[in-house]
Coordinates of C-alpha atoms in Angstrom, one line a residue:
Chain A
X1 CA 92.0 77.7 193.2
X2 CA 90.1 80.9 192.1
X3 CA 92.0 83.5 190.5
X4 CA 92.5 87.0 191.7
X5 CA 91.2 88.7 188.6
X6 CA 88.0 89.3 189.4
X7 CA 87.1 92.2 187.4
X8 CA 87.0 93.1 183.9
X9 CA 87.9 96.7 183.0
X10 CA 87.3 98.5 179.1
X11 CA 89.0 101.7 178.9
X12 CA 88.4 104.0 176.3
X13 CA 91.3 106.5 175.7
X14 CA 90.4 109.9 173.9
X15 CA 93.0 110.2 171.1
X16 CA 93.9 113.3 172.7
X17 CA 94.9 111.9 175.7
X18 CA 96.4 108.2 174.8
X19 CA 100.0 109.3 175.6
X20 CA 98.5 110.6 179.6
X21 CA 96.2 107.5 179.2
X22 CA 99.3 105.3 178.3
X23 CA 101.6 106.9 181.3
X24 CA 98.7 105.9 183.7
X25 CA 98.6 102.9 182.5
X26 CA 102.4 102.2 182.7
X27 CA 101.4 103.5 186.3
X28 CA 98.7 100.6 187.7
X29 CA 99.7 97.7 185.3
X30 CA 102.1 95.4 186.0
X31 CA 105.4 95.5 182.8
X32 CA 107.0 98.0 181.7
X33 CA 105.5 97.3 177.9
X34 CA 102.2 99.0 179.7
X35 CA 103.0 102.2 178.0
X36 CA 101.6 100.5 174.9
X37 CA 98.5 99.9 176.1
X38 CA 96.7 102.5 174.2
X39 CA 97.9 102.5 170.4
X40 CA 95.5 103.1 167.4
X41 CA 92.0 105.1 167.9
X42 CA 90.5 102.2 166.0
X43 CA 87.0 103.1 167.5
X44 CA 84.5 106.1 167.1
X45 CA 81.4 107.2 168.8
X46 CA 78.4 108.2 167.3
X47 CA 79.9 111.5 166.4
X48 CA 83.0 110.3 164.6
X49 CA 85.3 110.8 167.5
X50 CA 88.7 108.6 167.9
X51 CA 89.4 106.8 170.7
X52 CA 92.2 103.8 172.0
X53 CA 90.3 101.1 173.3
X54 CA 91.8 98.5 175.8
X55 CA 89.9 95.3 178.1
X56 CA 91.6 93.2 180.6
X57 CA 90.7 91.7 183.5
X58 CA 91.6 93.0 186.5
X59 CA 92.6 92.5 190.2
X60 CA 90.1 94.6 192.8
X61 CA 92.9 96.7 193.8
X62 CA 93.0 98.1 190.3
X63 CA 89.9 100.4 190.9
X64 CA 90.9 100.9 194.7
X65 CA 94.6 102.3 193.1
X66 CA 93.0 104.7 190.2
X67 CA 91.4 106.5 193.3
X68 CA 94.1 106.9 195.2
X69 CA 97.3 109.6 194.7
X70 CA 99.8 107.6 192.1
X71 CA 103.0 106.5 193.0
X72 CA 105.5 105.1 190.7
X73 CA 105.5 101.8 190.2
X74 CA 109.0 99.5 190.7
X75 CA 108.7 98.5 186.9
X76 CA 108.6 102.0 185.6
X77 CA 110.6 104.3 188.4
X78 CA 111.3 107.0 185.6
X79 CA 107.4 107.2 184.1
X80 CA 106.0 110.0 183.9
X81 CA 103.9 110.6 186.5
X82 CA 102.5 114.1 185.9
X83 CA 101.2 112.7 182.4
X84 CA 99.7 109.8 184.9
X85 CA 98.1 112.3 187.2
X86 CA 96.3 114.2 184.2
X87 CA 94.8 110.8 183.1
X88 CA 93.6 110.0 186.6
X89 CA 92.0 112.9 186.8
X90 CA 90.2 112.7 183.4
X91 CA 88.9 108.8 184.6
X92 CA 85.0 108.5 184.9
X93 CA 84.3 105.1 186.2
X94 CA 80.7 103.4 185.1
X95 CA 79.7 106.6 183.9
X96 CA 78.1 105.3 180.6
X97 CA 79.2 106.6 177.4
X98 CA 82.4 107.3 176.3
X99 CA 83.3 111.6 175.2
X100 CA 86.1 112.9 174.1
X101 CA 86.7 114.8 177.4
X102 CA 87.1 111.6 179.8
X103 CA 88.7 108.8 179.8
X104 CA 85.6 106.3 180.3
X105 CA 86.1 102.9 181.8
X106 CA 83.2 100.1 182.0
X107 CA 84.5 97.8 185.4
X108 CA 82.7 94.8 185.8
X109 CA 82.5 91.0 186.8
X110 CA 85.3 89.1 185.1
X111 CA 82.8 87.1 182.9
X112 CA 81.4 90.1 181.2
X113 CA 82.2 90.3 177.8
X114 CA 84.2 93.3 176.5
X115 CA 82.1 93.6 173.4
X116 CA 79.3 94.4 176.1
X117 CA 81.4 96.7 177.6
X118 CA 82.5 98.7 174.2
X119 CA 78.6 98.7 173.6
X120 CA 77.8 100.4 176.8
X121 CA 80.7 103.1 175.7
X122 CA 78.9 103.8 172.7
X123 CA 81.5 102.3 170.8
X124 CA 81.5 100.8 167.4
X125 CA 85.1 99.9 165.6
X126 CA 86.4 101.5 162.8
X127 CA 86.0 99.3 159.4
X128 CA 89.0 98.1 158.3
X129 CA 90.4 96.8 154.9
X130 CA 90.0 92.8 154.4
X131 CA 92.4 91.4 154.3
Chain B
X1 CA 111.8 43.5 183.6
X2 CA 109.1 42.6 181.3
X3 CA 106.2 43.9 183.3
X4 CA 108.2 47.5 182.9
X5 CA 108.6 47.2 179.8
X6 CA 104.9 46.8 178.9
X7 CA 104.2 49.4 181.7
X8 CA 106.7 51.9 179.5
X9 CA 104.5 50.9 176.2
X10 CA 101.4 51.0 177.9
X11 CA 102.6 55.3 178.8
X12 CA 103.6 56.0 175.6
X13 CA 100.9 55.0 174.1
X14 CA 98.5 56.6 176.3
X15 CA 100.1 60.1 175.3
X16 CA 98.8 61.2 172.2
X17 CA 100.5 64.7 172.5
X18 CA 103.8 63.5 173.3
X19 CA 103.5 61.3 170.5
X20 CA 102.2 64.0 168.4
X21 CA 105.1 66.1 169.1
X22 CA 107.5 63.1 168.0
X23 CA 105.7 62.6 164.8
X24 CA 105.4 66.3 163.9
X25 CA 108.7 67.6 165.7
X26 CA 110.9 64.4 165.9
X27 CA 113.4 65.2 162.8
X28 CA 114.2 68.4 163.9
X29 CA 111.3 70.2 162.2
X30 CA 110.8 73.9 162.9
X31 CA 107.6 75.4 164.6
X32 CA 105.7 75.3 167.9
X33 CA 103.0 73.9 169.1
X34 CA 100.6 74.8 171.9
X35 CA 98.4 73.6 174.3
X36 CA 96.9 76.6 176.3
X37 CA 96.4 74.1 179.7
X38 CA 98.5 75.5 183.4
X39 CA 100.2 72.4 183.2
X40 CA 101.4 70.2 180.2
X41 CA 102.9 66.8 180.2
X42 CA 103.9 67.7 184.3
X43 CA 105.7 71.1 183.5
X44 CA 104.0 74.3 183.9
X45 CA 102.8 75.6 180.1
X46 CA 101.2 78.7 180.9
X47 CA 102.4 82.2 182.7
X48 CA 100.5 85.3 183.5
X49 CA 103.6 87.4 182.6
X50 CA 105.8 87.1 179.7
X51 CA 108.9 86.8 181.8
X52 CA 107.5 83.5 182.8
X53 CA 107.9 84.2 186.4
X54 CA 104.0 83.9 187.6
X55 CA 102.3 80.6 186.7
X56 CA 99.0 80.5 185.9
X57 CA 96.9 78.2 188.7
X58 CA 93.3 79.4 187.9
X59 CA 90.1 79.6 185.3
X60 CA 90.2 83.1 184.8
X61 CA 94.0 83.7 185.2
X62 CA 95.7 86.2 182.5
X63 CA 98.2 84.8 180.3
X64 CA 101.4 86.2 179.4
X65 CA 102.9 83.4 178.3
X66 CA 102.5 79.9 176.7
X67 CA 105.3 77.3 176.3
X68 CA 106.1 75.8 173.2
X69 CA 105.5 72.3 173.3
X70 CA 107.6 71.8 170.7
X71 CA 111.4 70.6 171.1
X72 CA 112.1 74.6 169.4
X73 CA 111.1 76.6 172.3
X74 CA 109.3 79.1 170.1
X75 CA 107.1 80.4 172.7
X76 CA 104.4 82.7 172.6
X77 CA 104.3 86.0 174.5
X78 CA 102.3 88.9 175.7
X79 CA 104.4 91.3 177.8
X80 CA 101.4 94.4 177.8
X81 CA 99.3 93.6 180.6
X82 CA 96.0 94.4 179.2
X83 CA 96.7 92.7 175.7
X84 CA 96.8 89.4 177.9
X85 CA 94.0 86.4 176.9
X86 CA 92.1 84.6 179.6
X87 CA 92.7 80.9 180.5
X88 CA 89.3 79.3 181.0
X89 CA 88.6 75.7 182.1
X90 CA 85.0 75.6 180.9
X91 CA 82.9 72.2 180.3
X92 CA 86.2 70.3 181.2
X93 CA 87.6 71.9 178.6
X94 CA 91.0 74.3 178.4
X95 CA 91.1 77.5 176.3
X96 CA 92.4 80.8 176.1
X97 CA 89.5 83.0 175.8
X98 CA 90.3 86.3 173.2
X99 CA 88.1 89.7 173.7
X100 CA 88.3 90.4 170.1
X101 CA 89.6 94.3 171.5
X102 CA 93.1 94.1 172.0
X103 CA 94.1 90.4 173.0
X104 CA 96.6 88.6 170.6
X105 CA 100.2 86.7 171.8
X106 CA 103.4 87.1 169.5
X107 CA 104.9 84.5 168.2
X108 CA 109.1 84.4 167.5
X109 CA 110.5 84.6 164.5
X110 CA 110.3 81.0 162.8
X111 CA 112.3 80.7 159.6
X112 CA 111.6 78.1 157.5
X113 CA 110.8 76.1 153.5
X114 CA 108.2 79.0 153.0
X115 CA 106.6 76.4 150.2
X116 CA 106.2 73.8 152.6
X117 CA 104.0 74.5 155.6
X118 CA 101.2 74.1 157.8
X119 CA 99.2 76.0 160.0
X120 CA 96.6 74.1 162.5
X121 CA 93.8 75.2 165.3
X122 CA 91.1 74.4 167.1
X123 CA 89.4 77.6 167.3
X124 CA 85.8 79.0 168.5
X125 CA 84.5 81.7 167.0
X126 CA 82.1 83.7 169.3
X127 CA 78.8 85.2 168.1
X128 CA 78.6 88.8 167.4
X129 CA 82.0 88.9 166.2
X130 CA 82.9 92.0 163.8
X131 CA 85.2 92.9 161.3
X132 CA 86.8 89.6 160.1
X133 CA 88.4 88.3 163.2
X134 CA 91.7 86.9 162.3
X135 CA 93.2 84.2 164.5
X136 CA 96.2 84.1 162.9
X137 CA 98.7 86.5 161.3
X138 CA 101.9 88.3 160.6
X139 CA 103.4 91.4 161.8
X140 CA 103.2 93.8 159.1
X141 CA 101.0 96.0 157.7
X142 CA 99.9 97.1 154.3
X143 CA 99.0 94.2 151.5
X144 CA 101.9 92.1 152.9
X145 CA 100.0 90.4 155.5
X146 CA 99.5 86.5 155.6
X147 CA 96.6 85.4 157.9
X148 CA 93.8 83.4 158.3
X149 CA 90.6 84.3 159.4
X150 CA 86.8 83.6 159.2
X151 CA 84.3 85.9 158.1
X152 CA 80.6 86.6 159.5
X153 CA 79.1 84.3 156.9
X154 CA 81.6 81.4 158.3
X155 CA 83.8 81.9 155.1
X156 CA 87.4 80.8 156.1
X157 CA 89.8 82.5 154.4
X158 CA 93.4 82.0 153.5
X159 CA 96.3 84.6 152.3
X160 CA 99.5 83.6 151.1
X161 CA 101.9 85.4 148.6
X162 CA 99.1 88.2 148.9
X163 CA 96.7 86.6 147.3
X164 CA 93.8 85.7 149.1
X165 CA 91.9 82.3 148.6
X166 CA 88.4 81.6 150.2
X167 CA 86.1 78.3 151.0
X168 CA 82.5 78.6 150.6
X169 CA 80.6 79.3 153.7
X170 CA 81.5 76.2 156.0
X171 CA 81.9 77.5 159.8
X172 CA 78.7 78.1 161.7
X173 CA 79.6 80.5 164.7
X174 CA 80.1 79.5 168.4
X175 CA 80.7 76.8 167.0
X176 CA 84.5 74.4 167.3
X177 CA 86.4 74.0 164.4
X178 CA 89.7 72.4 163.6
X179 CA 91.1 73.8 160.8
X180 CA 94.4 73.8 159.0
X181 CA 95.8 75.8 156.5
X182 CA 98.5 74.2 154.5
X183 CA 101.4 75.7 152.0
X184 CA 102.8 72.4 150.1
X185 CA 105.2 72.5 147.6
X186 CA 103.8 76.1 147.3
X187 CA 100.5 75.3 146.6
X188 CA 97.5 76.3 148.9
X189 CA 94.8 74.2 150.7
X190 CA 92.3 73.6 153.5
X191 CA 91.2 71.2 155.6
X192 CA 88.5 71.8 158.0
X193 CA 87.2 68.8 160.5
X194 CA 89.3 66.5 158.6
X195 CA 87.8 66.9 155.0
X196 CA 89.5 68.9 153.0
X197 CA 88.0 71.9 151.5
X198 CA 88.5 73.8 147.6
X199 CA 88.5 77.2 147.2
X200 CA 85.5 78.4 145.8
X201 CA 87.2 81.9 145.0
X202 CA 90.2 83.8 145.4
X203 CA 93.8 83.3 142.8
X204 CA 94.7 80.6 141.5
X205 CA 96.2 78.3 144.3
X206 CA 99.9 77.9 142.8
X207 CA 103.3 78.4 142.6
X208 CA 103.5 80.8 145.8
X209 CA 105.4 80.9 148.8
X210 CA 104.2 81.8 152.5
X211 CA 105.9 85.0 153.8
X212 CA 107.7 84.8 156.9
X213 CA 108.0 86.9 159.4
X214 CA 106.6 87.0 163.3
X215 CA 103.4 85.5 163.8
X216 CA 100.4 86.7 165.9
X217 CA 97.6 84.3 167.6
X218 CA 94.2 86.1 168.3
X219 CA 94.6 88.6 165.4
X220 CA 95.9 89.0 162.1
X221 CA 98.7 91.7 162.5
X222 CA 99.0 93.9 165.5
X223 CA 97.3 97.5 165.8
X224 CA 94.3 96.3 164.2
X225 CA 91.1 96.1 165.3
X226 CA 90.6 92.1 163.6
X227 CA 90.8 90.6 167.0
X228 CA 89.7 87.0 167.5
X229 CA 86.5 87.4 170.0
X230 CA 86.5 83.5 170.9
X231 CA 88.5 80.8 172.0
X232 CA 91.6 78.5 170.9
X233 CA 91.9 75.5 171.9
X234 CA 95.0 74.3 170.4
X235 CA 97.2 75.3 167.8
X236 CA 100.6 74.7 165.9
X237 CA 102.6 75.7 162.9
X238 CA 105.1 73.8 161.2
X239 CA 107.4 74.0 158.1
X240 CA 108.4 71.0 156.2
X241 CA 106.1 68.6 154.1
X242 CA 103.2 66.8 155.7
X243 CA 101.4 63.5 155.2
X244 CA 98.1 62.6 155.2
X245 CA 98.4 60.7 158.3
X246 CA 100.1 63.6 160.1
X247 CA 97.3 65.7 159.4
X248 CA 94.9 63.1 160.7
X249 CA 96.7 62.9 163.8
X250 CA 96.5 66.5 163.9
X251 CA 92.8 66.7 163.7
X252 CA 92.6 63.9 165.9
X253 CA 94.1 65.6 169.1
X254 CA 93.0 68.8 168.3
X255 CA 89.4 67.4 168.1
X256 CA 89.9 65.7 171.4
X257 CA 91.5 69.1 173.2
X258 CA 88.4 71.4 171.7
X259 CA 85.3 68.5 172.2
X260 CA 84.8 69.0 168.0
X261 CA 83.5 65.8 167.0
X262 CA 85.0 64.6 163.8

């Protein structure tokens, strides 16, 4: 049996825009926990700006859906679709590095690696206190 | 009658998880253990969703949810889609694969002797992992946190009763490791491959107590960025006082799950 998630997808969310960035993802995920996808900017870019970082995989029709006009979904009827509609808008697909302006998303084969992904983004996580 | 009766033996025997589970889990002893396959002892294990409603059939299926094998039922969930880990049958081999960006699954609530305990996995650390990758923790935040987690060097480290207790370098990454962290009669240790380790630094390993509260697997508390980037295998936790025998069994199955050779 070969699975349907074919894709892997690593969306980096401005911090600006995680709330839109959370609504669209409420929009083409699948549970109504989806508007947590985005929580702590725990990653910067060469210039010190924050961003929400999130990798899954990913059925095709996720990419065929971020193109398309948004509907709500049946697990979220009262999301807010206008926030979901500013997010789309902001979405630049394989466009390279991530800016604070767009919300940049690296879509690939399911067996790329998401560190891979986050690299291409321009990426590098915040340091954190150990333990 | 007496050819089913040695067919009955001849089973039981040939199940070393079930009779792991009556060893570990037979007197009523609280935890969870779990064995990220689709399908465990004939009953589906693992879901993409956390409802439990979508089974996973495929290498490269999300999962949402894994079934405590355990007579408890303290199963582990995911219910944010893109949080979910990837089931991989690689090498004939089961895992759940982590990204080390945002994967972890919550564990329930386990209360328990918090002097008496045990922690076990059979965990892969990837190369090019960053920033302490925990693959186990507590929800919490702040200097309150009990985990365990290896380092770049392939120190393993402990915490319990905020302190924090660490082995010399022993883990070389990529590579498979079963390792257990054990709380008995409040006093920390750890046992890696089956040898059991000292700390080389870190308090002194007495009189505390592990802190309960809901465990994560994949990360060390949630809203961090200490994901796991690499694979598990197996993994359980249990309260109560453990024998040496128990442990081996432990290492034992979880060896034979994660293809570590002991």
């Amino acid at each position: 049996m070969t699975t349907q998630y074919q894709q892997r997808a690593t969306i980096a969310a401005p911090a600006a825009h995680i709330p839109d960035a959370n609504q669209l993802a409420l929009c083409l995920g699948e549970s109504t926990q989806d508007e947590r996808t985005f929580t702590v900017a725990s990653y910067q870019d060469a210039s010190g700006n924050l961003y929400a970082v999130a990798s899954t995989v990913t059925k095709p029709i996720f990419a065929e859906m971020a193109g398309q006009p948004l509907q709500a979904p049946d697990h979220a009827r009262g999301m807010d679709l206008a926030a979901a509609t500013r997010a789309q808008a902001l979405l630049q697909i394989n466009g390279g590095i991530a800016t604070p302006d767009v919300i940049a998303v690296i879509l690939g084969d399911r067996l790329e690696s998401a560190q891979d992904h986050i690299q291409i983004l321009g990426l590098t996580p915040i340091p954190q206190d150990t333990p | 009658m007496l050819n089913f009766g040695l067919i009955g033996r001849r089973r039981r025997r040939s199940d070393p998880l079930a009779a792991l589970i009556t060893q570990l889990f037979g007197n009523a002893e609280q935890g969870a253990i779990y064995i990220p396959r689709p399908i465990v002892n004939g009953t589906q294990a693992l879901f993409q969703n956390a409802a439990g409603t979508t089974p996973v059939t495929a290498d490269g299926d999300p999962v949402g949810l894994m079934i405590d094998q355990s007579p408890n039922s303290n199963n582990a969930s995911q219910s944010v889609s893109a949080e979910r880990q990837v089931y991989t049958l690689a090498n004939g081999l089961d895992f759940l694969l982590f990204d080390a960006v945002n994967d972890h699954l919550l564990l329930p609530f386990i209360a328990g002797d918090a002097d008496n305990f045990v922690f076990s996995i059979a965990v892969t650390l990837n190369v090019g992992s960053n920033n302490n990758p925990r693959y186990f923790g507590l929800v919490g935040t702040g200097i309150n946190l009990q985990c365990g987690y290896i380092n770049d060097s392939g120190i393993i480290f402990t915490r319990v009763a905020n302190t924090t207790y660490n082995t010399g370098s022993e883990v070389v990454l990529g590579n498979t490791y079963v390792i257990s962290h054990i709380v008995q009669n409040g006093i920390p240790s750890i046992r890696i491959n089956a040898v059991n380790k000292n700390f080389s630094a870190g308090g002194d390993p007495t009189a505390n107590s592990f802190f309960s509260n809901t465990g994560v697997l994949g990360a060390g508390y949630e809203s961090t960025s200490n994901k796991l980037q690499g694979k598990i295998h197996a993994a359980l936790f249990r309260y109560g006082s453990i024998t040496e025998s128990q442990l081996s069994d432990i290492d034992t199955y979880f060896a034979s799950v994660a293809g570590v050779t002991l």
